[in-house]
PDB file of C-alpha atoms in Angstrom:
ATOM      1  CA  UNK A1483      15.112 -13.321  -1.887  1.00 40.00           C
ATOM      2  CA  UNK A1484      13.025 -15.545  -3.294  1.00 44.00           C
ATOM      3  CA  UNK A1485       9.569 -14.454  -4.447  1.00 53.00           C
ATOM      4  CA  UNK A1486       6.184 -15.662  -5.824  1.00 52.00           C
ATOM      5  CA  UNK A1487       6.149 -15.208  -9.664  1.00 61.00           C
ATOM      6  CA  UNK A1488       3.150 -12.959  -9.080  1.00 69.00           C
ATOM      7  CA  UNK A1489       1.866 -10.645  -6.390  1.00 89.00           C
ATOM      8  CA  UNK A1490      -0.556  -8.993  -5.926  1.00 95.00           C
ATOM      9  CA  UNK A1491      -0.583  -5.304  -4.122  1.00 96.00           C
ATOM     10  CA  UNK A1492      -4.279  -3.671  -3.061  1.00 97.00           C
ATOM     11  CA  UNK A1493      -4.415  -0.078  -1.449  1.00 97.00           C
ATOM     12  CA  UNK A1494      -7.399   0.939   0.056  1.00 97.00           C
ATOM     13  CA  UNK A1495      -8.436   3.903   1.179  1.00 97.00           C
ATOM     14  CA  UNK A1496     -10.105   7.396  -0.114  1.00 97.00           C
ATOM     15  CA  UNK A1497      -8.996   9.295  -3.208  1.00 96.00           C
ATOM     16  CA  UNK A1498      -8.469  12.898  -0.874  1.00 94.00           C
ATOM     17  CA  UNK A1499      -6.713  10.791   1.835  1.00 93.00           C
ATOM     18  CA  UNK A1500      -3.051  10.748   2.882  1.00 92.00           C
ATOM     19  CA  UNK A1501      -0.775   8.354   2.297  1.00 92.00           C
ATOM     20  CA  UNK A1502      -0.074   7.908   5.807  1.00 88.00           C
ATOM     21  CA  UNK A1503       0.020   9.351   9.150  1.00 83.00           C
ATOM     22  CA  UNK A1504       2.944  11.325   9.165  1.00 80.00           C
ATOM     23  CA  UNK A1505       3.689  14.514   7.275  1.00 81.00           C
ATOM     24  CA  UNK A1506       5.690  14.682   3.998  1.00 83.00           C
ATOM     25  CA  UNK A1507       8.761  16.235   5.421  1.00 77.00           C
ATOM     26  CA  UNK A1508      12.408  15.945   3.995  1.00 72.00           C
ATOM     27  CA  UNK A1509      13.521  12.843   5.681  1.00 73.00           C
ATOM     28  CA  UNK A1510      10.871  10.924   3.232  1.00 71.00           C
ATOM     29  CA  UNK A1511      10.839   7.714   5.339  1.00 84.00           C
ATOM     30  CA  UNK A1512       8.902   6.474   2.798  1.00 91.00           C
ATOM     31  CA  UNK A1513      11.472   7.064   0.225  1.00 91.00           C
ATOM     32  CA  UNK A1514       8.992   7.902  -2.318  1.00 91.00           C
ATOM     33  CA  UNK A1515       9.935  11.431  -4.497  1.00 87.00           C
ATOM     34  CA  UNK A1516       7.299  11.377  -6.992  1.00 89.00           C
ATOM     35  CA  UNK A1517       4.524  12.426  -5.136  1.00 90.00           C
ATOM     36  CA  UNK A1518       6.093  14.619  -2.706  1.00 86.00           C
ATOM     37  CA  UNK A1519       5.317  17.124  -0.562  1.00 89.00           C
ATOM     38  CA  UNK A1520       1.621  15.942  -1.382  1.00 91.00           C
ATOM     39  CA  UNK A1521       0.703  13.428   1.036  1.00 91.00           C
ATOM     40  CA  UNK A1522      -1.840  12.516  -1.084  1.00 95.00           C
ATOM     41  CA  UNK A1523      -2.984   8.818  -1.320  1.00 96.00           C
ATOM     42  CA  UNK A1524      -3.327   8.582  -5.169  1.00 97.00           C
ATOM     43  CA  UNK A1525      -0.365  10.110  -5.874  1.00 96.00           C
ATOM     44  CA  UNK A1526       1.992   7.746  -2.876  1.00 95.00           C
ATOM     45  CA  UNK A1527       0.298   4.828  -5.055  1.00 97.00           C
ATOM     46  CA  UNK A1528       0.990   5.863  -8.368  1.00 97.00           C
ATOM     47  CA  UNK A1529       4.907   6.726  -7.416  1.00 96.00           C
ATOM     48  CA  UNK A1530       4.669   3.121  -5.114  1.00 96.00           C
ATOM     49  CA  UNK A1531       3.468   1.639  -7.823  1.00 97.00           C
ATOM     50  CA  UNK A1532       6.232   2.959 -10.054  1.00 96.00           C
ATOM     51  CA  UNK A1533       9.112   1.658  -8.213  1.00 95.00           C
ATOM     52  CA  UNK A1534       7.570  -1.730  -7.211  1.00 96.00           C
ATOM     53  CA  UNK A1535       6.555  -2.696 -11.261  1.00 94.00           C
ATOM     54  CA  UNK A1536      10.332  -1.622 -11.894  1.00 94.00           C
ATOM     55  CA  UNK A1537      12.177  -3.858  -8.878  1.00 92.00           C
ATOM     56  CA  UNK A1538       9.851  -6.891  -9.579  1.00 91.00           C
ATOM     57  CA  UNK A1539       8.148  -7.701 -13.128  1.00 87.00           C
ATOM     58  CA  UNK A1540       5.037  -9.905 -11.897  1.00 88.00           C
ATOM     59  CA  UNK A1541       4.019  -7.608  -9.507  1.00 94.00           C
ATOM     60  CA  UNK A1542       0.404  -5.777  -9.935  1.00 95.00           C
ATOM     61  CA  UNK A1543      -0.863  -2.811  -7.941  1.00 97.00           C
ATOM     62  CA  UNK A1544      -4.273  -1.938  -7.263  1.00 97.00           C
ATOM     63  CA  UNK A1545      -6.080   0.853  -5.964  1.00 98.00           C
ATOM     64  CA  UNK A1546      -9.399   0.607  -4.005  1.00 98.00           C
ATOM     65  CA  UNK A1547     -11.007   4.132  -3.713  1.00 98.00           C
ATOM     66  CA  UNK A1548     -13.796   3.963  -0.611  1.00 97.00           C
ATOM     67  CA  UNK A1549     -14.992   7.506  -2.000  1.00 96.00           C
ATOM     68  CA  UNK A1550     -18.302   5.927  -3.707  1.00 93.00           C
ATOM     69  CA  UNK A1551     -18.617   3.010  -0.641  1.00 96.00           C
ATOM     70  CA  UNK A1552     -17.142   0.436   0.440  1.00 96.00           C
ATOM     71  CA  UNK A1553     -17.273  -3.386  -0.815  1.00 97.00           C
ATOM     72  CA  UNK A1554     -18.543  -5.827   1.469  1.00 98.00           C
ATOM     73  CA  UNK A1555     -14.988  -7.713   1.705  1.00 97.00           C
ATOM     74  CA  UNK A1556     -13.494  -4.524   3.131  1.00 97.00           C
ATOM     75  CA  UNK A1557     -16.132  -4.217   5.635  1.00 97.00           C
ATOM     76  CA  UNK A1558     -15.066  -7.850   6.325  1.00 97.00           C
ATOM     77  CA  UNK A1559     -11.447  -6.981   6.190  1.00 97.00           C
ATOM     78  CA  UNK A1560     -12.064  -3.686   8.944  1.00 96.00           C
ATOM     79  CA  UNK A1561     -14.486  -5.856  11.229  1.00 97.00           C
ATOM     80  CA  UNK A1562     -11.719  -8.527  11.673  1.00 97.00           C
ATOM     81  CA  UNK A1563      -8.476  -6.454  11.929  1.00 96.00           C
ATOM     82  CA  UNK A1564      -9.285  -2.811  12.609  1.00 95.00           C
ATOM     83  CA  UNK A1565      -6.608  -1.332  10.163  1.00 94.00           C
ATOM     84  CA  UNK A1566      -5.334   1.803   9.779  1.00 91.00           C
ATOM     85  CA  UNK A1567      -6.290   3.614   6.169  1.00 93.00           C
ATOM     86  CA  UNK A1568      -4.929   3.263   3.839  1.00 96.00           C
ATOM     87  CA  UNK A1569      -5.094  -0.473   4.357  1.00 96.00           C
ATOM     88  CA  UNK A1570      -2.265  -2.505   2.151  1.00 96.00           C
ATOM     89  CA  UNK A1571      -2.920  -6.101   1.316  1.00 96.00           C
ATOM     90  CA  UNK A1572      -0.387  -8.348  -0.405  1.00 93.00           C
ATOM     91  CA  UNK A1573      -1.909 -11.202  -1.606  1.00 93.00           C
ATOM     92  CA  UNK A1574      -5.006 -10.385   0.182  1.00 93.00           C
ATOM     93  CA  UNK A1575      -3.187 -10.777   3.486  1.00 93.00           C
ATOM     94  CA  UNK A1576      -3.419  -7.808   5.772  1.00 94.00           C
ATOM     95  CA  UNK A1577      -0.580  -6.007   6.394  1.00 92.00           C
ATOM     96  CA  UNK A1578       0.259  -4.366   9.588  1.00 89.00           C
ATOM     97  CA  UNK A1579       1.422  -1.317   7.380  1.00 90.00           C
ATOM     98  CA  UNK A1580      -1.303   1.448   7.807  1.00 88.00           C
ATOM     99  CA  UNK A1581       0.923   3.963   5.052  1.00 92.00           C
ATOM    100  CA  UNK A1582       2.218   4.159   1.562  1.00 94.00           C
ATOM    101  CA  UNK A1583       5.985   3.184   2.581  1.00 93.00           C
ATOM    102  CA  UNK A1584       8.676   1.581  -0.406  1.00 94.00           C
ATOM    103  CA  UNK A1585      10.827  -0.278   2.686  1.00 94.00           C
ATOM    104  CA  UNK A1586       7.768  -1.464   4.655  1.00 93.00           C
ATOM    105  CA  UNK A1587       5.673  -2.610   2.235  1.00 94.00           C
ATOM    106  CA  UNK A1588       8.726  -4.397   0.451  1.00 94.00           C
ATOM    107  CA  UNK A1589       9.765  -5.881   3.654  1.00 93.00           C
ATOM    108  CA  UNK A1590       6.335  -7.060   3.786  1.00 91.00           C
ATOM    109  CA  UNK A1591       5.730  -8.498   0.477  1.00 89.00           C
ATOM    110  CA  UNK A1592       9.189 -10.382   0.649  1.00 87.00           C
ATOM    111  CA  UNK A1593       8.076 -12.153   4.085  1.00 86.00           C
ATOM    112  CA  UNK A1594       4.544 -13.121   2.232  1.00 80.00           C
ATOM    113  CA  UNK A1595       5.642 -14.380  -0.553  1.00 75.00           C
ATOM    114  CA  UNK A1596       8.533 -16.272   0.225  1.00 73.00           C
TER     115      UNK A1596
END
């Protein structure tokens, strides 16, 4: 598929969260290994990151911690669409995502940036 020559990838959420809201069991819907069984956020985005910089080169990944606050455009972002944390935005488009997933958020960022 076609794709934007760059995208951009934020996850937000807080550094002890979990990557999502179900538990790191063996059937890995997420199909992330690296950061298995941990469940923790930071470690989902480094291994998410990982695969995404290696299936498309002008991809970037960023990681919003909410540990110290939270900026005023993700205030913005949770008054107007009530996500779930972690909160993925491609492109700074909400995503309906609400976890650390390799298919969903690549399903996602193919649809945005078609």
């Amino acid at each position: 598929m076609a794709m934007a020559e760059t995208s951009e990838i934020e996850v937000i959420g807080f550094s002890e969260g979990s990557c999502g809201p179900f538990p790191c069991d063996d059937t890995r819907t997420c199909e992330l290994f690296a950061c298995a069984p941990s469940e923790n956020l930071v470690k989902a985005f480094e291994a998410l990151k990982t695969e995404l910089e290696s299936r498309y080169p002008g991809i970037t990944l960023k990681l919003t911690l909410l540990d110290d606050g939270v900026p005023e455009y993700v205030v913005k972002i949770i008054e107007e669409h009530h996500p779930l944390l972690p909160i993925v935005l491609i492109n700074g488009t909400v995503t309906p995502v609400g976890r650390i997933s390799l298919p969903l958020i690549t399903e996602q960022l193919e649809r945005l940036t078609r």
